[in-house]
Amino acid sequence: MSLKRAFLSSLVSLAMVLSSTTGYGKTAEMTVVGRTPLLTPVNRPLTLDRLSRDTFRYFWETTDAKTGLAPDRFPSSSPASIAAVGFALTAYAIGVENEYITRKQAVDRTLATLRFFWKLPMGPQKTGVAGYQGFYYHFLSMKDGTRATEWEIELSTVDTALLLGGVLFAQSYYSKANKKETEIRNLADKIYKRVNWQWAQHRHPVISLGWFPGEKGFIAYDWVGYNEAMLVYILGLGSPTFPLKPDSWHAWTDHYKDDWGMDNGIEYLTFYAMFGHQYTHVWVDFRDIQDDFMKSKNSNYFLNSKKAAYAQRQYAITNKAGWDGYGENQWGLTASDGPGKFSKVVNGKKREFKGYFARGVGINYAYDDGTLAPTALLGSLPFAPEIVMPAIQTTYEKYGKYLYTDYGFLDAYNPTFQFPVTSKTGKVIPDVGWIAKDYIGIDQGPILAMTENYRTGFVWEVMRKNKYIKLGLQRAGFTGGWLGAEKKNTGVASSSTMTTNTPDPKTDKERKPASN
């Protein structure tokens, strides 16, 4: 571990006001351990070191080493999630940088993954293929990588983009001239260049959510802003083979007018669930870069995600619905597991609970059943550490005995749901509430990657080197910051300032530290 990384790591641990002891032995243990049971969380302090290592183990130990297929969830049986594979590819390099595994181990796992995905059959058939036109089906069989058959699975444009986020990350990270790393870069290039973004523009110039084989064809809805699909357009714009034209980004942002507004006392570009403010940010460093829309608002997407975190926190503080546990250090709504489909009376009102569902609050849509998810917090760590740190520590202290296990935080919990029922998605613990039984790959991914981005900026630093990401951003009209354009005085807080100052909910402006 470098002195710089070790120093940053120690600062993070101090910031959490916790011991720096991780409870693990030497790095070499990671190369041989199986699913080793951990000590009871209440007997061990939580540090970002420990959280990172435990969450990394999820990807290293649940992903198939021969194919790279990552399960959608664990320990419940599930098909592979292509988005989870993208997060796994990113996780391996994080493991190398933190000395959880060796570079050789990461290279071998990454190369096996890319070889497998490149060779998977493509075609318009309903079965026996993994994708079509370069896009992959949302879920694949863990046995052979072809389209999963548990239910009707769509060819997913956004999940393919999340997979490609990891693929291009691997291309930029494994930069050595040896045979294996050269092959990684070449395979990543082939997989990315095969994607036909123009074919997915069924209603030009926007991109369809996806496609079904046979008569159903394209899904009747398109990706228009603002949500998690920024990465779809950035990757499409950067393509050297089937590039989108800049008018696609203009069509995407044209819908921002419907999403910009005041939410819980803060004015920003809204999307109700936190994952929409996090996924693209896993790989793209939006600090100090702006497109035309953000220039017009004197803001940027990084600062916007910070405001989204503050809006959710303010919602929890206000807690008009009266959910148990909500407050300044108990918040975080996103897509996650939930107790299940139940109708129950809470505080004299009939409430509808759901299983896996996208939860959140915004100006156009809201759904909340009292279920909170650690990934909503930790995926926002780089944006607003000053409110995420206390919240995650409170979550760990109050619920860690049940919520924090082998691979870090289980997917979600609901303090309100204390009804004596059988939940298929978890368990109800008296005086505690409902606790999820599974980890979900696309929730674990942001926890690990954004924790690393907060600690060292590692994933962002690697992806700033990727020519396709850079070209996609430039074609979308982004300038400033690390993109190399001349900086102008936009009034936007610098990256260092934005991670420490807090927006005032009443004025929607950055509070500046008081001068001495």
Short mmCIF file of C-alpha atoms in Angstrom, two decimals:
data_model
loop_
_atom_site.label_atom_id
_atom_site.label_comp_id
_atom_site.label_asym_id
_atom_site.label_seq_id
_atom_site.Cartn_x
_atom_site.Cartn_y
_atom_site.Cartn_z
CA MET A 1 0.00 0.00 0.00
CA SER A 2 1.38 3.42 -0.93
CA LEU A 3 2.16 5.99 1.75
CA LYS A 4 -0.42 8.32 0.20
CA ARG A 5 -3.15 5.67 0.33
CA ALA A 6 -2.19 4.64 3.85
CA PHE A 7 -2.30 8.27 4.98
CA LEU A 8 -5.68 8.90 3.35
CA SER A 9 -7.00 5.69 4.86
CA SER A 10 -5.95 6.75 8.34
CA LEU A 11 -7.64 10.12 7.90
CA VAL A 12 -10.88 8.45 6.87
CA SER A 13 -10.82 6.18 9.89
CA LEU A 14 -10.27 9.17 12.17
CA ALA A 15 -13.13 10.97 10.49
CA MET A 16 -15.44 8.15 11.48
CA VAL A 17 -14.19 8.49 15.07
CA LEU A 18 -13.48 4.79 15.13
CA SER A 19 -10.57 2.48 15.67
CA SER A 20 -8.55 1.72 12.55
CA THR A 21 -8.44 -1.99 13.36
CA THR A 22 -10.11 -4.00 10.60
CA GLY A 23 -10.17 -7.34 12.38
CA TYR A 24 -8.57 -9.07 9.41
CA GLY A 25 -5.13 -10.58 9.16
CA LYS A 26 -2.59 -10.07 6.40
CA THR A 27 -3.54 -9.27 2.85
CA ALA A 28 -2.63 -12.79 1.82
CA GLU A 29 -5.71 -14.12 3.60
CA MET A 30 -7.87 -12.71 0.83
CA THR A 31 -6.26 -15.10 -1.62
CA VAL A 32 -7.29 -18.20 0.28
CA VAL A 33 -10.36 -17.45 2.40
CA GLY A 34 -13.72 -18.88 1.55
CA ARG A 35 -16.92 -17.50 3.05
CA THR A 36 -15.30 -17.09 6.43
CA PRO A 37 -17.79 -16.06 9.14
CA LEU A 38 -17.05 -12.69 10.66
CA LEU A 39 -17.17 -11.74 14.30
CA THR A 40 -20.35 -10.20 15.62
CA PRO A 41 -20.38 -6.60 14.35
CA VAL A 42 -21.18 -5.11 17.75
CA ASN A 43 -17.84 -6.46 18.96
CA ARG A 44 -15.92 -4.85 16.12
CA PRO A 45 -15.71 -1.19 15.14
CA LEU A 46 -16.73 -0.14 11.65
CA THR A 47 -14.14 1.66 9.55
CA LEU A 48 -14.15 2.42 5.85
CA ASP A 49 -11.21 0.04 5.59
CA ARG A 50 -13.31 -2.79 6.94
CA LEU A 51 -16.40 -1.82 4.97
CA SER A 52 -14.41 -1.71 1.74
CA ARG A 53 -12.74 -5.06 2.33
CA ASP A 54 -15.98 -6.80 3.31
CA THR A 55 -17.89 -5.39 0.33
CA PHE A 56 -15.04 -6.32 -1.99
CA ARG A 57 -15.28 -9.91 -0.74
CA TYR A 58 -18.87 -10.00 -1.97
CA PHE A 59 -17.76 -9.61 -5.58
CA TRP A 60 -14.63 -11.72 -5.26
CA GLU A 61 -16.34 -14.67 -3.62
CA THR A 62 -19.80 -14.75 -5.25
CA THR A 63 -18.72 -14.14 -8.86
CA ASP A 64 -17.94 -17.19 -11.01
CA ALA A 65 -14.17 -17.20 -11.48
CA LYS A 66 -14.33 -18.97 -14.85
CA THR A 67 -17.00 -16.85 -16.53
CA GLY A 68 -17.09 -13.62 -14.54
CA LEU A 69 -20.86 -13.95 -14.17
CA ALA A 70 -22.01 -12.11 -11.04
CA PRO A 71 -25.29 -13.09 -9.37
CA ASP A 72 -28.02 -10.49 -9.15
CA ARG A 73 -28.31 -11.26 -5.44
CA PHE A 74 -26.84 -13.50 -2.76
CA PRO A 75 -27.36 -15.82 -0.91
CA SER A 76 -30.74 -16.35 -2.59
CA SER A 77 -30.46 -18.13 -5.94
CA SER A 78 -30.64 -15.76 -8.89
CA PRO A 79 -29.54 -15.30 -12.51
CA ALA A 80 -26.51 -13.20 -13.34
CA SER A 81 -26.90 -9.44 -13.58
CA ILE A 82 -24.87 -7.83 -16.36
CA ALA A 83 -24.80 -4.57 -14.38
CA ALA A 84 -23.37 -6.42 -11.39
CA VAL A 85 -20.63 -7.75 -13.70
CA GLY A 86 -19.71 -4.14 -14.52
CA PHE A 87 -19.40 -3.36 -10.82
CA ALA A 88 -17.41 -6.56 -10.26
CA LEU A 89 -14.89 -5.64 -12.96
CA THR A 90 -14.40 -2.34 -11.17
CA ALA A 91 -14.14 -4.05 -7.79
CA TYR A 92 -11.19 -6.23 -8.80
CA ALA A 93 -8.92 -3.25 -9.43
CA ILE A 94 -10.02 -1.69 -6.15
CA GLY A 95 -8.93 -4.94 -4.56
CA VAL A 96 -5.52 -4.62 -6.16
CA GLU A 97 -5.04 -1.02 -5.06
CA ASN A 98 -5.95 -1.90 -1.48
CA GLU A 99 -3.88 -5.12 -1.54
CA TYR A 100 -6.86 -7.40 -0.95
CA ILE A 101 -5.73 -9.46 -3.96
CA THR A 102 -2.75 -9.45 -6.28
CA ARG A 103 -2.72 -7.78 -9.68
CA LYS A 104 -2.25 -11.22 -11.24
CA GLN A 105 -5.45 -12.46 -9.60
CA ALA A 106 -7.37 -9.44 -10.85
CA VAL A 107 -5.93 -9.77 -14.36
CA ASP A 108 -6.87 -13.44 -14.55
CA ARG A 109 -10.44 -12.86 -13.33
CA THR A 110 -10.93 -9.84 -15.59
CA LEU A 111 -9.52 -11.59 -18.64
CA ALA A 112 -11.74 -14.63 -18.04
CA THR A 113 -14.76 -12.32 -17.82
CA LEU A 114 -14.03 -10.41 -21.01
CA ARG A 115 -13.20 -13.55 -22.99
CA PHE A 116 -16.47 -15.12 -21.87
CA PHE A 117 -18.59 -12.07 -22.71
CA TRP A 118 -16.94 -11.54 -26.08
CA LYS A 119 -17.62 -15.13 -27.12
CA LEU A 120 -21.23 -15.27 -25.90
CA PRO A 121 -23.64 -15.85 -28.81
CA MET A 122 -25.56 -12.84 -30.15
CA GLY A 123 -28.67 -12.84 -32.29
CA PRO A 124 -32.41 -12.05 -32.55
CA GLN A 125 -33.51 -15.43 -31.19
CA LYS A 126 -35.51 -15.68 -27.98
CA THR A 127 -33.30 -18.32 -26.41
CA GLY A 128 -29.74 -19.55 -26.64
CA VAL A 129 -28.20 -16.09 -27.03
CA ALA A 130 -26.82 -13.49 -24.59
CA GLY A 131 -27.75 -10.39 -26.54
CA TYR A 132 -28.28 -8.65 -29.84
CA GLN A 133 -26.68 -5.73 -31.68
CA GLY A 134 -23.94 -5.66 -29.05
CA PHE A 135 -26.38 -5.12 -26.17
CA TYR A 136 -26.84 -7.81 -23.52
CA TYR A 137 -29.94 -9.10 -21.83
CA HIS A 138 -30.56 -7.70 -18.35
CA PHE A 139 -30.20 -11.11 -16.72
CA LEU A 140 -28.21 -14.11 -17.94
CA SER A 141 -28.12 -17.72 -16.89
CA MET A 142 -25.41 -18.38 -14.31
CA LYS A 143 -24.81 -21.71 -16.08
CA ASP A 144 -24.01 -20.68 -19.66
CA GLY A 145 -24.48 -16.90 -19.90
CA THR A 146 -27.45 -16.98 -22.26
CA ARG A 147 -30.71 -15.11 -21.73
CA ALA A 148 -32.24 -16.07 -18.38
CA THR A 149 -35.59 -17.84 -18.53
CA GLU A 150 -36.97 -17.16 -15.03
CA TRP A 151 -39.24 -14.49 -16.54
CA GLU A 152 -39.38 -12.43 -19.74
CA ILE A 153 -36.01 -10.67 -19.82
CA GLU A 154 -35.41 -7.53 -21.89
CA LEU A 155 -32.35 -6.52 -23.84
CA SER A 156 -31.36 -3.67 -21.54
CA THR A 157 -29.65 -0.52 -22.77
CA VAL A 158 -28.94 0.90 -19.32
CA ASP A 159 -27.71 -2.36 -17.82
CA THR A 160 -25.45 -2.84 -20.83
CA ALA A 161 -24.10 0.66 -20.11
CA LEU A 162 -23.36 -0.31 -16.50
CA LEU A 163 -21.58 -3.43 -17.74
CA LEU A 164 -19.57 -1.28 -20.16
CA GLY A 165 -18.64 1.07 -17.34
CA GLY A 166 -16.70 -1.82 -15.83
CA VAL A 167 -15.40 -3.02 -19.20
CA LEU A 168 -13.93 0.39 -20.09
CA PHE A 169 -12.61 0.81 -16.58
CA ALA A 170 -10.68 -2.43 -17.04
CA GLN A 171 -9.41 -1.18 -20.40
CA SER A 172 -7.93 1.92 -18.80
CA TYR A 173 -6.65 0.31 -15.60
CA TYR A 174 -4.77 -2.65 -17.06
CA SER A 175 -2.25 -0.59 -18.99
CA LYS A 176 0.87 -2.73 -18.88
CA ALA A 177 2.45 -4.01 -22.09
CA ASN A 178 2.35 -7.71 -21.18
CA LYS A 179 0.27 -10.22 -23.14
CA LYS A 180 -2.64 -10.59 -20.72
CA GLU A 181 -3.21 -6.89 -20.08
CA THR A 182 -2.93 -6.15 -23.78
CA GLU A 183 -5.62 -8.75 -24.41
CA ILE A 184 -7.83 -7.15 -21.76
CA ARG A 185 -7.60 -3.79 -23.52
CA ASN A 186 -8.29 -5.32 -26.93
CA LEU A 187 -11.30 -7.33 -25.73
CA ALA A 188 -12.74 -4.31 -23.95
CA ASP A 189 -12.41 -2.37 -27.19
CA LYS A 190 -14.20 -5.08 -29.18
CA ILE A 191 -17.05 -5.43 -26.70
CA TYR A 192 -17.63 -1.69 -26.61
CA LYS A 193 -17.34 -1.15 -30.36
CA ARG A 194 -19.84 -3.94 -31.05
CA VAL A 195 -22.70 -2.04 -29.38
CA ASN A 196 -25.00 -0.51 -32.00
CA TRP A 197 -26.28 2.59 -30.26
CA GLN A 198 -27.93 3.86 -33.44
CA TRP A 199 -30.08 0.72 -33.68
CA ALA A 200 -31.41 1.47 -30.18
CA GLN A 201 -32.65 4.90 -31.36
CA HIS A 202 -36.01 3.46 -32.32
CA ARG A 203 -37.60 6.88 -31.82
CA HIS A 204 -34.69 9.02 -32.93
CA PRO A 205 -32.80 10.77 -31.41
CA VAL A 206 -33.46 9.23 -27.99
CA ILE A 207 -32.50 5.72 -26.84
CA SER A 208 -35.12 3.08 -26.04
CA LEU A 209 -35.15 1.45 -22.61
CA GLY A 210 -34.72 -1.89 -24.31
CA TRP A 211 -35.98 -4.53 -26.68
CA PHE A 212 -37.69 -7.93 -26.66
CA PRO A 213 -37.20 -10.56 -29.35
CA GLY A 214 -40.16 -11.48 -31.51
CA GLU A 215 -43.29 -9.42 -32.02
CA LYS A 216 -42.90 -7.20 -28.95
CA GLY A 217 -39.77 -5.48 -30.22
CA PHE A 218 -38.70 -2.20 -28.66
CA ILE A 219 -40.02 -1.11 -25.28
CA ALA A 220 -42.46 1.76 -25.68
CA TYR A 221 -40.47 4.11 -23.46
CA ASP A 222 -37.23 5.99 -24.00
CA TRP A 223 -34.44 7.28 -21.82
CA VAL A 224 -35.06 10.97 -21.25
CA GLY A 225 -33.56 12.95 -18.38
CA TYR A 226 -33.16 13.05 -15.55
CA ASN A 227 -32.25 9.57 -14.21
CA GLU A 228 -29.54 6.90 -14.14
CA ALA A 229 -29.18 6.72 -17.94
CA MET A 230 -26.69 9.58 -18.36
CA LEU A 231 -24.09 6.87 -18.86
CA VAL A 232 -26.06 5.43 -21.80
CA TYR A 233 -25.76 8.67 -23.74
CA ILE A 234 -22.16 9.38 -22.78
CA LEU A 235 -21.09 5.92 -23.97
CA GLY A 236 -23.19 6.21 -27.13
CA LEU A 237 -21.74 9.61 -27.96
CA GLY A 238 -18.21 8.32 -27.50
CA SER A 239 -18.62 5.29 -29.76
CA PRO A 240 -16.21 5.08 -32.72
CA THR A 241 -18.45 2.63 -34.59
CA PHE A 242 -22.11 3.57 -34.02
CA PRO A 243 -21.92 7.06 -32.48
CA LEU A 244 -24.91 9.04 -31.35
CA LYS A 245 -25.13 12.60 -32.58
CA PRO A 246 -25.10 15.53 -30.13
CA ASP A 247 -28.83 16.01 -30.73
CA SER A 248 -29.40 12.89 -28.62
CA TRP A 249 -27.95 14.64 -25.56
CA HIS A 250 -30.01 17.73 -26.31
CA ALA A 251 -33.14 15.56 -26.48
CA TRP A 252 -32.16 13.90 -23.19
CA THR A 253 -31.66 17.22 -21.39
CA ASP A 254 -34.71 18.84 -22.97
CA HIS A 255 -36.82 16.95 -20.43
CA TYR A 256 -34.87 18.43 -17.52
CA LYS A 257 -37.41 21.24 -17.42
CA ASP A 258 -39.85 18.72 -15.96
CA ASP A 259 -37.42 17.63 -13.25
CA TRP A 260 -35.84 20.91 -12.10
CA GLY A 261 -37.56 22.30 -9.05
CA MET A 262 -37.80 22.71 -5.30
CA ASP A 263 -37.72 19.48 -3.30
CA ASN A 264 -37.69 19.56 0.50
CA GLY A 265 -36.48 23.14 0.46
CA ILE A 266 -33.66 22.60 -2.05
CA GLU A 267 -33.76 23.55 -5.73
CA TYR A 268 -32.00 21.08 -8.01
CA LEU A 269 -32.43 18.60 -10.87
CA THR A 270 -34.56 15.99 -9.16
CA PHE A 271 -34.92 12.25 -9.44
CA TYR A 272 -36.74 10.51 -6.65
CA ALA A 273 -34.42 7.54 -5.92
CA MET A 274 -30.77 8.02 -4.96
CA PHE A 275 -29.44 5.48 -7.48
CA GLY A 276 -30.30 7.92 -10.27
CA HIS A 277 -27.88 10.38 -8.71
CA GLN A 278 -25.15 7.78 -8.22
CA TYR A 279 -24.74 5.18 -10.99
CA THR A 280 -23.11 7.30 -13.70
CA HIS A 281 -21.00 9.02 -11.03
CA VAL A 282 -19.37 5.71 -10.14
CA TRP A 283 -17.24 5.99 -13.29
CA VAL A 284 -17.54 9.63 -14.39
CA ASP A 285 -15.99 12.45 -12.39
CA PHE A 286 -18.44 15.34 -12.76
CA ARG A 287 -16.59 17.69 -10.43
CA ASP A 288 -16.03 21.06 -12.10
CA ILE A 289 -17.26 20.00 -15.55
CA GLN A 290 -20.54 21.30 -17.01
CA ASP A 291 -22.81 20.81 -19.97
CA ASP A 292 -24.98 23.63 -21.30
CA PHE A 293 -27.83 22.91 -18.91
CA MET A 294 -25.68 22.96 -15.80
CA LYS A 295 -23.94 26.12 -17.02
CA SER A 296 -27.36 27.76 -17.25
CA LYS A 297 -28.02 26.78 -13.64
CA ASN A 298 -24.54 27.72 -12.38
CA SER A 299 -24.16 24.18 -11.07
CA ASN A 300 -22.83 20.77 -12.03
CA TYR A 301 -23.94 17.15 -11.68
CA PHE A 302 -21.67 16.43 -8.71
CA LEU A 303 -23.12 19.32 -6.74
CA ASN A 304 -26.58 18.29 -7.91
CA SER A 305 -26.13 14.84 -6.37
CA LYS A 306 -24.98 16.46 -3.15
CA LYS A 307 -28.22 18.44 -3.08
CA ALA A 308 -30.20 15.25 -3.71
CA ALA A 309 -28.63 13.70 -0.62
CA TYR A 310 -29.50 16.76 1.44
CA ALA A 311 -33.08 16.74 0.13
CA GLN A 312 -33.54 13.13 1.19
CA ARG A 313 -32.09 13.85 4.59
CA GLN A 314 -34.43 16.82 5.02
CA TYR A 315 -37.35 14.62 4.03
CA ALA A 316 -36.40 12.17 6.77
CA ILE A 317 -36.04 14.95 9.34
CA THR A 318 -39.49 16.31 8.50
CA ASN A 319 -40.91 12.75 8.41
CA LYS A 320 -44.47 13.78 7.69
CA ALA A 321 -45.49 10.14 7.22
CA GLY A 322 -44.30 9.24 10.70
CA TRP A 323 -42.03 6.31 9.81
CA ASP A 324 -40.09 4.80 12.70
CA GLY A 325 -36.42 5.72 12.93
CA TYR A 326 -36.36 8.52 10.37
CA GLY A 327 -34.23 11.53 11.24
CA GLU A 328 -31.07 13.49 10.44
CA ASN A 329 -28.96 10.34 10.74
CA GLN A 330 -31.50 7.82 9.47
CA TRP A 331 -32.35 8.35 5.80
CA GLY A 332 -31.68 6.90 2.36
CA LEU A 333 -34.33 5.92 -0.17
CA THR A 334 -33.47 4.08 -3.38
CA ALA A 335 -34.27 0.90 -5.31
CA SER A 336 -33.93 -1.94 -2.83
CA ASP A 337 -35.55 -4.97 -1.32
CA GLY A 338 -38.46 -4.41 1.05
CA PRO A 339 -40.65 -6.45 3.41
CA GLY A 340 -42.96 -7.65 0.64
CA LYS A 341 -46.48 -6.95 -0.57
CA PHE A 342 -48.44 -6.22 2.59
CA SER A 343 -51.22 -3.81 3.58
CA LYS A 344 -50.89 -2.78 7.22
CA VAL A 345 -52.20 -0.04 9.47
CA VAL A 346 -49.47 2.25 10.80
CA ASN A 347 -50.34 5.12 13.15
CA GLY A 348 -54.00 4.79 12.23
CA LYS A 349 -53.39 4.84 8.47
CA LYS A 350 -53.40 1.98 5.99
CA ARG A 351 -49.96 1.64 4.42
CA GLU A 352 -48.86 -0.38 1.40
CA PHE A 353 -45.50 -2.16 1.68
CA LYS A 354 -43.58 -3.64 -1.23
CA GLY A 355 -40.73 -6.05 -1.94
CA TYR A 356 -38.05 -4.97 -4.39
CA PHE A 357 -39.05 -1.51 -5.54
CA ALA A 358 -37.61 1.91 -6.36
CA ARG A 359 -38.27 4.13 -3.35
CA GLY A 360 -37.71 7.84 -3.14
CA VAL A 361 -39.17 11.33 -3.16
CA GLY A 362 -39.15 13.95 -5.88
CA ILE A 363 -41.26 16.63 -7.46
CA ASN A 364 -42.86 14.26 -9.98
CA TYR A 365 -43.08 10.99 -8.10
CA ALA A 366 -42.67 9.59 -4.61
CA TYR A 367 -42.97 6.23 -2.93
CA ASP A 368 -41.91 5.44 0.59
CA ASP A 369 -42.88 2.54 2.82
CA GLY A 370 -40.34 3.12 5.58
CA THR A 371 -37.60 1.01 3.96
CA LEU A 372 -34.06 2.43 4.07
CA ALA A 373 -31.01 1.18 2.19
CA PRO A 374 -27.34 1.60 3.16
CA THR A 375 -26.39 1.91 -0.52
CA ALA A 376 -28.41 5.14 -0.73
CA LEU A 377 -26.07 6.55 1.90
CA LEU A 378 -22.71 5.10 0.92
CA GLY A 379 -23.27 5.66 -2.80
CA SER A 380 -23.50 9.34 -1.86
CA LEU A 381 -20.36 9.39 0.30
CA PRO A 382 -18.20 11.48 -2.08
CA PHE A 383 -20.98 14.04 -2.49
CA ALA A 384 -21.81 14.69 1.15
CA PRO A 385 -19.52 12.90 3.62
CA GLU A 386 -20.47 15.34 6.36
CA ILE A 387 -24.00 13.89 6.49
CA VAL A 388 -23.34 10.36 5.20
CA MET A 389 -20.68 9.48 7.78
CA PRO A 390 -22.89 10.14 10.85
CA ALA A 391 -25.82 8.39 9.18
CA ILE A 392 -23.93 5.22 8.32
CA GLN A 393 -22.40 5.10 11.79
CA THR A 394 -25.85 5.47 13.36
CA THR A 395 -27.20 2.73 11.11
CA TYR A 396 -24.36 0.43 12.12
CA GLU A 397 -24.72 1.13 15.84
CA LYS A 398 -28.50 0.66 15.89
CA TYR A 399 -28.91 -2.20 13.40
CA GLY A 400 -25.46 -3.61 12.70
CA LYS A 401 -26.01 -6.69 14.83
CA TYR A 402 -28.53 -7.86 12.24
CA LEU A 403 -27.81 -5.74 9.17
CA TYR A 404 -24.02 -6.04 8.85
CA THR A 405 -22.79 -9.55 8.10
CA ASP A 406 -20.19 -11.35 5.98
CA TYR A 407 -20.13 -8.99 3.01
CA GLY A 408 -20.98 -5.72 4.68
CA PHE A 409 -24.46 -4.24 4.86
CA LEU A 410 -27.40 -6.37 3.78
CA ASP A 411 -29.58 -4.64 1.22
CA ALA A 412 -32.16 -2.81 3.33
CA TYR A 413 -34.10 -2.53 6.57
CA ASN A 414 -37.45 -1.17 7.75
CA PRO A 415 -37.77 -0.14 11.43
CA THR A 416 -41.53 0.42 11.05
CA PHE A 417 -42.31 -3.07 9.80
CA GLN A 418 -42.62 -5.08 13.02
CA PHE A 419 -45.65 -7.14 12.13
CA PRO A 420 -45.72 -10.88 12.96
CA VAL A 421 -45.69 -12.09 9.35
CA THR A 422 -43.43 -14.23 7.19
CA SER A 423 -41.38 -12.16 4.78
CA LYS A 424 -39.87 -13.91 1.76
CA THR A 425 -37.27 -11.18 1.40
CA GLY A 426 -36.00 -11.09 4.96
CA LYS A 427 -36.97 -11.49 8.58
CA VAL A 428 -38.92 -9.48 11.13
CA ILE A 429 -37.08 -9.02 14.41
CA PRO A 430 -39.11 -7.86 17.44
CA ASP A 431 -38.31 -4.30 18.53
CA VAL A 432 -35.96 -3.94 15.53
CA GLY A 433 -38.06 -4.29 12.39
CA TRP A 434 -37.61 -5.99 9.04
CA ILE A 435 -34.07 -6.86 7.88
CA ALA A 436 -33.28 -8.00 4.33
CA LYS A 437 -31.77 -11.45 3.87
CA ASP A 438 -29.86 -10.70 0.65
CA TYR A 439 -27.11 -8.58 -0.77
CA ILE A 440 -27.84 -7.15 -4.24
CA GLY A 441 -24.95 -6.70 -6.67
CA ILE A 442 -26.03 -3.34 -8.10
CA ASP A 443 -26.34 -1.99 -4.55
CA GLN A 444 -23.03 -3.41 -3.37
CA GLY A 445 -21.24 -1.91 -6.36
CA PRO A 446 -21.84 1.77 -5.54
CA ILE A 447 -20.96 1.13 -1.90
CA LEU A 448 -17.51 -0.16 -2.81
CA ALA A 449 -16.74 2.14 -5.74
CA MET A 450 -17.99 5.36 -4.17
CA THR A 451 -16.25 4.59 -0.89
CA GLU A 452 -13.04 4.29 -2.92
CA ASN A 453 -13.80 7.47 -4.87
CA TYR A 454 -14.27 9.28 -1.58
CA ARG A 455 -11.07 7.92 -0.07
CA THR A 456 -8.73 8.27 -3.06
CA GLY A 457 -10.66 9.24 -6.22
CA PHE A 458 -9.26 6.05 -7.75
CA VAL A 459 -12.09 5.00 -10.10
CA TRP A 460 -12.53 8.56 -11.35
CA GLU A 461 -8.82 8.96 -11.90
CA VAL A 462 -8.66 5.82 -14.02
CA MET A 463 -11.72 6.71 -16.08
CA ARG A 464 -10.47 10.21 -16.83
CA LYS A 465 -7.86 8.45 -18.99
CA ASN A 466 -10.45 6.62 -21.09
CA LYS A 467 -10.67 8.21 -24.54
CA TYR A 468 -14.24 7.04 -25.13
CA ILE A 469 -15.57 8.54 -21.91
CA LYS A 470 -13.75 11.79 -22.60
CA LEU A 471 -15.03 11.97 -26.18
CA GLY A 472 -18.59 11.19 -25.12
CA LEU A 473 -18.55 14.00 -22.57
CA GLN A 474 -17.08 16.44 -25.08
CA ARG A 475 -19.67 15.56 -27.71
CA ALA A 476 -22.36 16.15 -25.08
CA GLY A 477 -20.94 19.64 -24.66
CA PHE A 478 -19.10 19.25 -21.36
CA THR A 479 -16.21 21.61 -20.75
CA GLY A 480 -13.99 22.73 -17.89
CA GLY A 481 -12.23 20.92 -15.10
CA TRP A 482 -10.28 17.79 -15.96
CA LEU A 483 -11.53 17.80 -19.56
CA GLY A 484 -8.82 20.34 -20.19
CA ALA A 485 -10.82 23.33 -21.38
CA GLU A 486 -9.91 26.73 -20.05
CA LYS A 487 -11.50 27.23 -16.67
CA LYS A 488 -13.88 30.10 -16.31
CA ASN A 489 -15.20 31.74 -13.18
CA THR A 490 -18.58 30.01 -13.05
CA GLY A 491 -19.11 30.48 -9.34
CA VAL A 492 -19.31 26.72 -8.88
CA ALA A 493 -17.49 25.44 -5.81
CA SER A 494 -14.29 23.55 -6.52
CA SER A 495 -14.11 19.82 -5.95
CA SER A 496 -12.33 20.30 -2.64
CA THR A 497 -14.89 22.84 -1.46
CA MET A 498 -17.86 20.78 -2.53
CA THR A 499 -16.88 17.88 -0.34
CA THR A 500 -16.84 20.00 2.79
CA ASN A 501 -19.40 22.78 2.46
CA THR A 502 -23.09 22.14 2.98
CA PRO A 503 -25.94 23.59 0.91
CA ASP A 504 -28.37 25.76 2.79
CA PRO A 505 -31.83 24.22 2.16
CA LYS A 506 -33.45 27.64 2.31
CA THR A 507 -31.26 29.40 -0.23
CA ASP A 508 -29.95 26.42 -2.24
CA LYS A 509 -26.48 27.96 -2.05
CA GLU A 510 -23.23 26.68 -0.62
CA ARG A 511 -22.52 27.78 2.91
CA LYS A 512 -18.97 29.07 3.08
CA PRO A 513 -16.88 28.36 6.15
CA ALA A 514 -16.87 31.26 8.54
CA SER A 515 -13.64 33.24 8.36
CA ASN A 516 -11.49 33.34 11.47
#
